[in-house]
Structure formats: C-alpha cells, structure tokens
Short mmCIF file of C-alpha atoms and ligand atoms in Angstrom, two decimals:
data_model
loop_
_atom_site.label_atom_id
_atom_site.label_comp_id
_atom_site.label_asym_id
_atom_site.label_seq_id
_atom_site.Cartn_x
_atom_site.Cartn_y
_atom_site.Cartn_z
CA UNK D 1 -24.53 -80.31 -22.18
CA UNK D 2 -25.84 -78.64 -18.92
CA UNK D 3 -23.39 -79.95 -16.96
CA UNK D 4 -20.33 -78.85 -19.22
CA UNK D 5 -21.85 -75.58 -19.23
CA UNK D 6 -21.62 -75.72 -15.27
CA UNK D 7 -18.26 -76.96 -15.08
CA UNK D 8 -17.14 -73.85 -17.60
CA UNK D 9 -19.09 -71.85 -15.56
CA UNK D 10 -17.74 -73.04 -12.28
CA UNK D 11 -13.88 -72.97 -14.09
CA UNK D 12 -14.10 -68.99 -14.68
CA UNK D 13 -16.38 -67.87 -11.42
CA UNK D 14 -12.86 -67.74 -9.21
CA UNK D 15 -11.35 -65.69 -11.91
CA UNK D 16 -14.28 -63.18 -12.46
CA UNK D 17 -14.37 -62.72 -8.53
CA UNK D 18 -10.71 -62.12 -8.89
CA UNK D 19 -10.72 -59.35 -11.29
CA UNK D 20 -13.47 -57.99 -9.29
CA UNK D 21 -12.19 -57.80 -6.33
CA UNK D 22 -8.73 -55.72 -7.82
CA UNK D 23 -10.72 -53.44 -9.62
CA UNK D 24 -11.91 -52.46 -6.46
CA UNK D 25 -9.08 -52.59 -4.54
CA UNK D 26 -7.61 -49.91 -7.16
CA UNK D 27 -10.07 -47.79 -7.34
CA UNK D 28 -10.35 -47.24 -3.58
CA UNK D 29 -6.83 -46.74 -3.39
CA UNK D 30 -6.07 -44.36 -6.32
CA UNK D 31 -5.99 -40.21 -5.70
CA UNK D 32 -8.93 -38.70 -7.53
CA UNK D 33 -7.27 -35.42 -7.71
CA UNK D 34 -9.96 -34.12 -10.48
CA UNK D 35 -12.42 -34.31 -7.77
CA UNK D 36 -10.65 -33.25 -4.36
CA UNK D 37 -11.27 -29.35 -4.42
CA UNK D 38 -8.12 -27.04 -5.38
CA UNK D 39 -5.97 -25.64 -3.28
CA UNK D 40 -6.99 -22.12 -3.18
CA UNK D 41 -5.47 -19.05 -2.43
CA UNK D 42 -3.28 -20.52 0.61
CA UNK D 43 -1.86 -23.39 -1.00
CA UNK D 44 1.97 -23.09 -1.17
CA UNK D 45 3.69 -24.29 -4.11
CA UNK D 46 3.73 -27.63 -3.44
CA UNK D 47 5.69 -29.65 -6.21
CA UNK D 48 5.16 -33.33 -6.28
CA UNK D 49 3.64 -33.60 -2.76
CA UNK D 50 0.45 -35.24 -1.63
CA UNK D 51 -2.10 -32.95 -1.64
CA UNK D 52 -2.61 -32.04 2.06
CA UNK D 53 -4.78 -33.45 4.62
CA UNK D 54 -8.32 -31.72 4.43
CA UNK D 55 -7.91 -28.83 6.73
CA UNK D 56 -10.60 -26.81 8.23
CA UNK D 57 -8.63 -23.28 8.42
CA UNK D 58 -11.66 -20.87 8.64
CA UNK D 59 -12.39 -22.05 11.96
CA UNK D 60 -9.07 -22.40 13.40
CA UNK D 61 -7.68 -18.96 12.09
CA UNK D 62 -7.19 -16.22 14.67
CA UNK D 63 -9.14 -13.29 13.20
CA UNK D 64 -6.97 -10.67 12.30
CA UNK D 65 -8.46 -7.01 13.06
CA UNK D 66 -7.02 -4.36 11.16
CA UNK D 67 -8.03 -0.61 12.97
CA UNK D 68 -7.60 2.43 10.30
CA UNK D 69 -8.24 5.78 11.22
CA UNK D 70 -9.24 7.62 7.87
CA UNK D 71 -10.54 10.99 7.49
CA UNK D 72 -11.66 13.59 4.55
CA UNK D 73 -9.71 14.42 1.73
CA UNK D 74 -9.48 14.29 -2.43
CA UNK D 75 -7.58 11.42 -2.31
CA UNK D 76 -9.39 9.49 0.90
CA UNK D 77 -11.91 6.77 -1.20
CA UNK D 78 -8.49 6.12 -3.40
CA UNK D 79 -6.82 5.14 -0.34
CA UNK D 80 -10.07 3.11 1.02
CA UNK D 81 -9.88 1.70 -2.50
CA UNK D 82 -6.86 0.36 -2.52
CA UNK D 83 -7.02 -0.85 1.01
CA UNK D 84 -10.13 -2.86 0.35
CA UNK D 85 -7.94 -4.49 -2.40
CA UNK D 86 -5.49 -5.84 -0.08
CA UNK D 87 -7.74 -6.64 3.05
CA UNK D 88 -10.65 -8.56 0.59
CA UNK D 89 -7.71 -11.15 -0.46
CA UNK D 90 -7.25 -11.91 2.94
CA UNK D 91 -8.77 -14.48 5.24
CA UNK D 92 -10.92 -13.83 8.26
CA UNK D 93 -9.82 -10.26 8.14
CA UNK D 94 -12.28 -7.48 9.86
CA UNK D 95 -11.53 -4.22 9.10
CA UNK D 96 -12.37 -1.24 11.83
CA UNK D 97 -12.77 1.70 9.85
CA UNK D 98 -12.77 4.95 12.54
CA UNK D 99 -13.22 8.05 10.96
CA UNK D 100 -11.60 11.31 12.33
CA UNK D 101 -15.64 13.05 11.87
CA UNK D 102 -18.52 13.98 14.38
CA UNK D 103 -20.44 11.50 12.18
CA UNK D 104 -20.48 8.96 9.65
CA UNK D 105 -19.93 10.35 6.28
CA UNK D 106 -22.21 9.47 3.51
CA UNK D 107 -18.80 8.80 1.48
CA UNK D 108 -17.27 6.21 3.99
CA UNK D 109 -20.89 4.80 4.41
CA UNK D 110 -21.63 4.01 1.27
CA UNK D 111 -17.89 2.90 0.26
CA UNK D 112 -18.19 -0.10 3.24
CA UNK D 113 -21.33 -0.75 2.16
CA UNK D 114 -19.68 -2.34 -1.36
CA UNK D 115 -16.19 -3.10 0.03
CA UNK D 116 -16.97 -6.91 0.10
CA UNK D 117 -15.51 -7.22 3.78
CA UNK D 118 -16.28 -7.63 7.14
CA UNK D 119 -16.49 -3.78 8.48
CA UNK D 120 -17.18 -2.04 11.26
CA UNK D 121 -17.47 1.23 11.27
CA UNK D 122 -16.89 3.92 13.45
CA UNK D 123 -16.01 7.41 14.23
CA UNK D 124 -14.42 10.03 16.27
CA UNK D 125 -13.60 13.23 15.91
CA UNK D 126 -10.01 14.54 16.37
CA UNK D 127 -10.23 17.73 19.31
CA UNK D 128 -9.57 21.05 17.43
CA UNK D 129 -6.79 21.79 19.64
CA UNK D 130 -4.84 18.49 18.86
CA UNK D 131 -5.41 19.30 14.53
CA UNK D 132 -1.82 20.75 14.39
CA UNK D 133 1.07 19.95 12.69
CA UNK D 134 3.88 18.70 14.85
CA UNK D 135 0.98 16.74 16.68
CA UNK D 136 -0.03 12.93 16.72
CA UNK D 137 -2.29 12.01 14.74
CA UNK D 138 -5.32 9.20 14.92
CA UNK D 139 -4.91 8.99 18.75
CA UNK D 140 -8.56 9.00 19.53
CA UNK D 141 -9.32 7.02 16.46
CA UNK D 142 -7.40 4.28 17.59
CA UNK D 143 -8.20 4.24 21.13
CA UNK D 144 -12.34 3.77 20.00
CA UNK D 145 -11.06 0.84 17.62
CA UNK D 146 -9.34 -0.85 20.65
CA UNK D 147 -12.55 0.44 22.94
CA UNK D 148 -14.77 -1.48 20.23
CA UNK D 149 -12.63 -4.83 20.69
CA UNK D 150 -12.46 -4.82 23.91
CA UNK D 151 -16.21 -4.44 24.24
CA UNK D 152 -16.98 -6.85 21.91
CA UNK D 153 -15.20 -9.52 23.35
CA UNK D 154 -16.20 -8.85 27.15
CA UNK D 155 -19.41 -11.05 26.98
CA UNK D 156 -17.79 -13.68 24.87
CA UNK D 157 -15.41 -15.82 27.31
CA UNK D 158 -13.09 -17.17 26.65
CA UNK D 159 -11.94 -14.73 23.12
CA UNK D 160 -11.60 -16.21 20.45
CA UNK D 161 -7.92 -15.89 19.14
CA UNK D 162 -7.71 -12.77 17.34
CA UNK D 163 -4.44 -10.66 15.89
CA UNK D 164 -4.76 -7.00 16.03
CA UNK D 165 -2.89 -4.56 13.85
CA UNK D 166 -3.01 -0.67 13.10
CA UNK D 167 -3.33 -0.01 9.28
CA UNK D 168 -3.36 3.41 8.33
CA UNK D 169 -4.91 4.36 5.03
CA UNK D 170 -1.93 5.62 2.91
CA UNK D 171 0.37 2.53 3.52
CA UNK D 172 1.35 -0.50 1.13
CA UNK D 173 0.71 -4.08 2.36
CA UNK D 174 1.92 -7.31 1.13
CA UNK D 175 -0.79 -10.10 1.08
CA UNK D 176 2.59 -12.12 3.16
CA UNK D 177 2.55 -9.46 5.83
CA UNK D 178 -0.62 -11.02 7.04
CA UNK D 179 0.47 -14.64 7.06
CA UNK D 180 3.20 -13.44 9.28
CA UNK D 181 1.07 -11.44 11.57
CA UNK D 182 -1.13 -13.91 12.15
CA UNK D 183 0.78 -16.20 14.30
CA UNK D 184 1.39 -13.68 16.51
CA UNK D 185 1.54 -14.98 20.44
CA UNK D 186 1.57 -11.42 22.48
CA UNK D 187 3.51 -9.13 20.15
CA UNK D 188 4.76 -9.76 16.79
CA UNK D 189 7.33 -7.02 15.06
CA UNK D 190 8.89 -6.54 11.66
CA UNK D 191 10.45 -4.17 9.67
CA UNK D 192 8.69 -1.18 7.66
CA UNK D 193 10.25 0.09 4.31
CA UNK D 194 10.34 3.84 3.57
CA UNK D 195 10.25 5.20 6.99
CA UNK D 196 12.46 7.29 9.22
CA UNK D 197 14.17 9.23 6.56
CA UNK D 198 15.53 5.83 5.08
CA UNK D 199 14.76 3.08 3.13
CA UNK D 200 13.52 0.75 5.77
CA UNK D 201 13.79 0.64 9.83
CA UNK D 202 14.01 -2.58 10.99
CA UNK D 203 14.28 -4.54 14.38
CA UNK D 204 17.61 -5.96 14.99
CA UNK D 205 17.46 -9.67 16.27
CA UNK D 206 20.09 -11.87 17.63
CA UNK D 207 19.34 -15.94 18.17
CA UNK D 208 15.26 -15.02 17.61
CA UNK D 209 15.40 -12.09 19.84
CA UNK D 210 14.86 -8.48 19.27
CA UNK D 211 18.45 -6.80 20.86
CA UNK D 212 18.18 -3.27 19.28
CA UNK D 213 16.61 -0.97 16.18
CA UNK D 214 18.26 -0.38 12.65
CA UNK D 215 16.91 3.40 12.54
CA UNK D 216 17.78 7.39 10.46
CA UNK D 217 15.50 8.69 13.34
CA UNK D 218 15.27 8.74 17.46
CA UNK D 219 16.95 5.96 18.01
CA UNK D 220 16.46 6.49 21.58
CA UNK D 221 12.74 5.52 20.99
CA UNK D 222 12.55 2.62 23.56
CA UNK D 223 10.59 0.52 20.63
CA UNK D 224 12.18 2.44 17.41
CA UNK D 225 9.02 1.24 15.25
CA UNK D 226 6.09 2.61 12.77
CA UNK D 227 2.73 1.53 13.52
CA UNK D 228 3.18 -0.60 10.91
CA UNK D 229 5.37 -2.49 12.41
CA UNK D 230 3.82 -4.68 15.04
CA UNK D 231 0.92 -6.36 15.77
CA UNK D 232 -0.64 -7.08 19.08
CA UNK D 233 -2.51 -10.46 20.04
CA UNK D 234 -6.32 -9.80 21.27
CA UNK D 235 -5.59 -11.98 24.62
CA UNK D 236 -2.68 -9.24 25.47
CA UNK D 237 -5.32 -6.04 24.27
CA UNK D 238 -8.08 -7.84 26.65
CA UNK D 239 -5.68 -8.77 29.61
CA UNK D 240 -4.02 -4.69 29.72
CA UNK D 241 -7.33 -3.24 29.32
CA UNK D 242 -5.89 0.35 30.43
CA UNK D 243 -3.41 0.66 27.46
CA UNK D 244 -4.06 3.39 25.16
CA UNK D 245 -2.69 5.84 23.12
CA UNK D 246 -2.19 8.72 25.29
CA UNK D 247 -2.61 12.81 24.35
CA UNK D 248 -0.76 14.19 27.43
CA UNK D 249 3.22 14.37 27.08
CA UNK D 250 3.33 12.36 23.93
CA UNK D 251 5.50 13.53 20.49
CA UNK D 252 4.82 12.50 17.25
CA UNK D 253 6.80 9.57 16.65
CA UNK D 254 6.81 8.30 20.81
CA UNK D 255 2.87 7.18 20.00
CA UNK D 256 4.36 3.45 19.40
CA UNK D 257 6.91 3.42 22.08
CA UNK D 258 4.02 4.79 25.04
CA UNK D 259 1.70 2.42 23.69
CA UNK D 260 3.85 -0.91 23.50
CA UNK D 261 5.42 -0.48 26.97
CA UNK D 262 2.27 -0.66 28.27
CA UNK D 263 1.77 -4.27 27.23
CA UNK D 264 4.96 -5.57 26.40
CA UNK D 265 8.79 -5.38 26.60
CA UNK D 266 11.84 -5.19 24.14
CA UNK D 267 12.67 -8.64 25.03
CA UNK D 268 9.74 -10.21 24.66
CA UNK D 269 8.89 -9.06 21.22
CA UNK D 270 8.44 -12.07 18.44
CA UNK D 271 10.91 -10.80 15.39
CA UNK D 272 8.56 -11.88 12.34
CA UNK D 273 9.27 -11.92 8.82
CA UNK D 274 12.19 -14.08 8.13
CA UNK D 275 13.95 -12.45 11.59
CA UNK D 276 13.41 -9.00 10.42
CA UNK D 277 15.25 -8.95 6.86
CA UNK D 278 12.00 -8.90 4.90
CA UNK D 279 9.87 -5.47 4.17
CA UNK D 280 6.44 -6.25 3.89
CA UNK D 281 4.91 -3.06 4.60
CA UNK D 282 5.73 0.29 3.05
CA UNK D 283 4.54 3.58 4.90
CA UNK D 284 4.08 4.80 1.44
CA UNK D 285 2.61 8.72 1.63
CA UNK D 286 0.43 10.17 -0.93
CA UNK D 287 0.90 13.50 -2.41
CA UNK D 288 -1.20 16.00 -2.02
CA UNK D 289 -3.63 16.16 -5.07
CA UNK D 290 -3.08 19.27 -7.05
CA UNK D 291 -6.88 20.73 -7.13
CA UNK D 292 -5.50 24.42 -8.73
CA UNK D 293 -7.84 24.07 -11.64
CA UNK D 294 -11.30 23.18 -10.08
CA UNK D 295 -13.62 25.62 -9.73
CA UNK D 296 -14.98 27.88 -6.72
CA UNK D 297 -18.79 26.38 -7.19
CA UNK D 298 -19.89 23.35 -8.97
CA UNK D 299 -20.15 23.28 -12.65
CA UNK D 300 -20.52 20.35 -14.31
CA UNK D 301 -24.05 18.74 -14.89
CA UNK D 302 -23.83 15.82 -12.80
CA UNK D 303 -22.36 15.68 -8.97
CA UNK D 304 -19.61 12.58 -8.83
CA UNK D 305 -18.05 11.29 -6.02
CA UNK D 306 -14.68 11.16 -6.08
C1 UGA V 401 3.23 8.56 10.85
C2 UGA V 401 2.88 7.20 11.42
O1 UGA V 401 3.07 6.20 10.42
C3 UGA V 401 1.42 7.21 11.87
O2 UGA V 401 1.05 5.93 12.32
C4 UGA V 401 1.26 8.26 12.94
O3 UGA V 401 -0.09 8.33 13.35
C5 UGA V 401 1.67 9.61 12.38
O4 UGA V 401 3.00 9.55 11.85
C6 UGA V 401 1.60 10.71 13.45
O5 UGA V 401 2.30 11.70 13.27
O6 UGA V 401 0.84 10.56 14.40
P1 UGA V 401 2.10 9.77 8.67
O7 UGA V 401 2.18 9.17 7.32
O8 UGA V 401 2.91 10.98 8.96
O9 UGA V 401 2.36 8.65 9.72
O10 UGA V 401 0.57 10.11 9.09
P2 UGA V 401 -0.76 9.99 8.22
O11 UGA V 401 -0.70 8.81 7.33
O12 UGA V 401 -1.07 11.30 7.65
O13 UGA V 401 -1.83 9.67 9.38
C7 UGA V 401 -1.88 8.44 10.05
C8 UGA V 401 -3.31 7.90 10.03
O14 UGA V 401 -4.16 8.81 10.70
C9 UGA V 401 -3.89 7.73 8.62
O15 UGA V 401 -4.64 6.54 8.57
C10 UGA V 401 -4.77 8.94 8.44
O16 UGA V 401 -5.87 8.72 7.60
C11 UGA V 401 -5.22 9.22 9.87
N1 UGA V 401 -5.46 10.66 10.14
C12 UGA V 401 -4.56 11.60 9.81
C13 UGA V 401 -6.65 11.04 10.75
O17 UGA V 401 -7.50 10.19 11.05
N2 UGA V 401 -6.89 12.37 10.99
C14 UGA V 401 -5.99 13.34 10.64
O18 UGA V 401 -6.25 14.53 10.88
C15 UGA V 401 -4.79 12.93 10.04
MN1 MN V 402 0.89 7.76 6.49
#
C-alpha cells in the first residue's frame, strides 16, 4: 500500500513541477498594466503600443523660465489668473513675475503666494519719462528677469539646461507652445496669431531654415517677430551676458530685433512649430474695463480685491 502510494506519488511529481514552473514563467512575462502607473499628462495618444520605457523626465527636462512684466490695473489679477492656469499645467515651469512698481504690491504678493507654481518675484519700476505712449514698454522689467537668471546661475557651473521665454500678461498660450519651446538649442522661433495688424506673423522657412518674415507691419525689422515669438536657451543668455533690452534709440516694435541680434542671427534661428505653420500663441489684448459706474470713494461694506 505504501509503496503504490509512492509510485503515484512519484508518477505526478514531474507533472506538478511542470505546471509550476509555467505558471511562473507566465506570470513573469505578462504586462500588469493595472499596476504600472498611467501615463499622465505627457503621454501621447498612443494606440496599441507598449507602454513606454519608465522615463525619468523631471530630471532631464530643461526648465523653462517664463519672465512677465505685469503692472497695476482693473483687469491685472484676471490676467495673472489666467496665466497661472496655463503655466500650473506645465512641467518644470518657473515663472518670473517683475512688476513695473517701486515695491511689491500686496495684490501680486498675495496672488503668488496661492498660484501653485514655482515664482519668483520681482520688481522694477518703469522711469516716469519712458511711461508714454509711442514708447516700449517692460524694458527694465525684462532686463531684472534676465539680471535674476543670470545671477542665479553664476555660482552653479555648469547650468543646468534651461529655456527662457518672455510671456507678457495679456497673451493666450497653448499648453503645445511649451513642448515646442522646450527643445530649444540657442534660439527657437514660431509664429504669433493676431499681431501686426493681421491674423498671424509668421517666420518663413525654407529646407528647416528661417529665409524671411510673413508680416502687415515693418517688414524691414531685421527679426520681424513679437516677443512671443521666440525663446532663448539659458546657455546662450549666460554666454552674451551684455544683451539687454536697450532704452536709447529703440522704437516700439525694434525691442525684439535689438535684443536678438545681440545673441543670435537670422540664419541660425530653429523654425519651431511644425516649420512655422502652427499658431500657438495669440497676443490677445484686453479691453479696457469700463469702470464709468463706480464710485468716487468706497461704498460698499466690505473691501474686495479684484
Ligand atoms: C507689444 C508687444 O507684444 C510687447 O511685447 C511689447 O512690450 C509692447 O508691444 C511694447 O510696445 O513695448 P502690447 O500688447 O502693445 O505688446 O503691450 P502690453 O501687453 O500692454 O505690454 C507688454 C507687457 O508689459 C505686459 O506684460 C504688460 O503687463 C507690461 N507692461 C505694460 C508694464 O509692465 N508696464 C506698463 O506700463 C505697460
Ligand atoms: Mn499685450
């Protein structure tokens, strides 16, 4: 009796190691795809292919620094509002806030405070003399935003890759715009809808290269461009440390074209943005609010920032 039982047992050991050993084999092999985490924000849509090697983007991704001179008016924390919108969807964005103001104001304080993004922020104030119409505007605010970076990345050899780009408050940004920007070698450009007294101004590229400007406006500007249309790579801000926006000679409209032949040349340009045929900025402008009704002192019961 013992020994049948052994024999039985001995019969079905090779087959129980068998169905072991594929059980194994399949479950090391098979996708768990209910426990590799999702995609994200950055996945593309992907169809039937194999979810993609683990990646570690956050440290690999150049930071992209977006400077935005802002200053006081009824519709300013709108335009910070919607701003922070855009800029909090994006990755390894830091926003440099520079307010045209001899100080911080409580208002801009207190909105970065809550604006769930990494902010610095700063401020300058705009000369009297240079508050005209028919004069640049945000010169000085830029130049501390670009005297900030450079600063902070003296003491830190060698920088860490980093994409710089001037966003002014009243614009419209597409969440693709930044994808775009981001690969940007020394200076990326790309074309800007709603500008120039036409729909969209655009670079005009031949075989990758930017050969000449699609432009309603001074199209003798040596780079025919908004400031929304380029970006700038921190190794080129940090190796031309002397380029700047300048006040002396300069036009409204020439603040682009003096700044970008300081560091760079038509031909060298990188034409972004499916070759320039894709508008993924807007220099949308906001009206002025119409404040005809509010009173000369304050009457309501409560004070509300607005
Ligand atoms: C156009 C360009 O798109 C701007 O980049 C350029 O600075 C401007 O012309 C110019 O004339 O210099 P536009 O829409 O006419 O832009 O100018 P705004 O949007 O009124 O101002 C550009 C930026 O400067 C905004 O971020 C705005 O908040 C800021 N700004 C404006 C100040 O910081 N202080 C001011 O007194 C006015
Ligand atoms: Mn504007």
């Amino acid at each position: 009796m013992k020994s049948l039982l052994f024999s039985r047992f001995l019969l079905l050991l090779p087959w129980v190691l068998i169905v072991i050993i594929v059980l194994d084999i399949d479950s090391s092999r098979a996708p768990l795809p209910a426990l590799s985490p999702r995609g994200g924000a950055e996945g593309g849509s992907g169809g039937a292919r194999p979810p993609p090697p683990r990646r570690r983007p956050e440290a690999a991704l150049p930071t992209i620094y977006a400077i935005t001179p802002t200053y006081s008016r009824p519709v300013q924390k709108a335009e910070l509002t919607r701003l922070a919108n855009t800029f909090r969807q994006v990755s390894r964005l830091h926003w440099i806030l520079v307010e045209d103001a001899a100080a911080r104001s409580e208002l801009v304080t207190r909105f970065v405070a809550g604006a769930g993004l990494p902010c610095t922020h700063l401020h300058v104030p705009t000369p009297r003399r240079y508050k005209r119409p028919g004069l640049p505007r945000a010169t000085e605010q830029r130049n501390a935003g670009l005297a900030w970076l450079r600063q902070r990345h003296q003491h830190l050899p060698p920088p860490q890759p980093g994409v710089l780009f001037f966003a002014d408050d009243d614009n419209t940004y597409s969440l693709e715009l930044f994808q775009e920007m981001r690969t940007t070698r020394k200076v990326s450009v790309w074309p800007v809808g709603l500008v120039g007294g036409r729909r969209y101004e655009r670079p005009l590229v031949e075989n990758g290269k930017v050969v000449g400007w699609y432009t309603g406006w001074r199209a003798d500007r040596p780079f025919a461009i908004d400031m929304a249309g380029f970006a700038v790579s921190l190794q080129v801000i940090l190796s031309h440390p002397k380029a700047v926006f300048k006040r002396r000679g300069s036009q409204p409209g020439m603040q682009e074209s003096d700044f970008l032949k300081q560091i760079t040349t038509v031909e060298e340009l990188e034409p972004k943005a499916n070759n320039c045929t894709k508008v993924l900025v807007w220099h949308t402008r906001t009206e002025k609010v119409n404040l005809a009704n509010e009173p000369k002192y304050h009457l309501d019961t409560v004070n509300i920032e607005v």
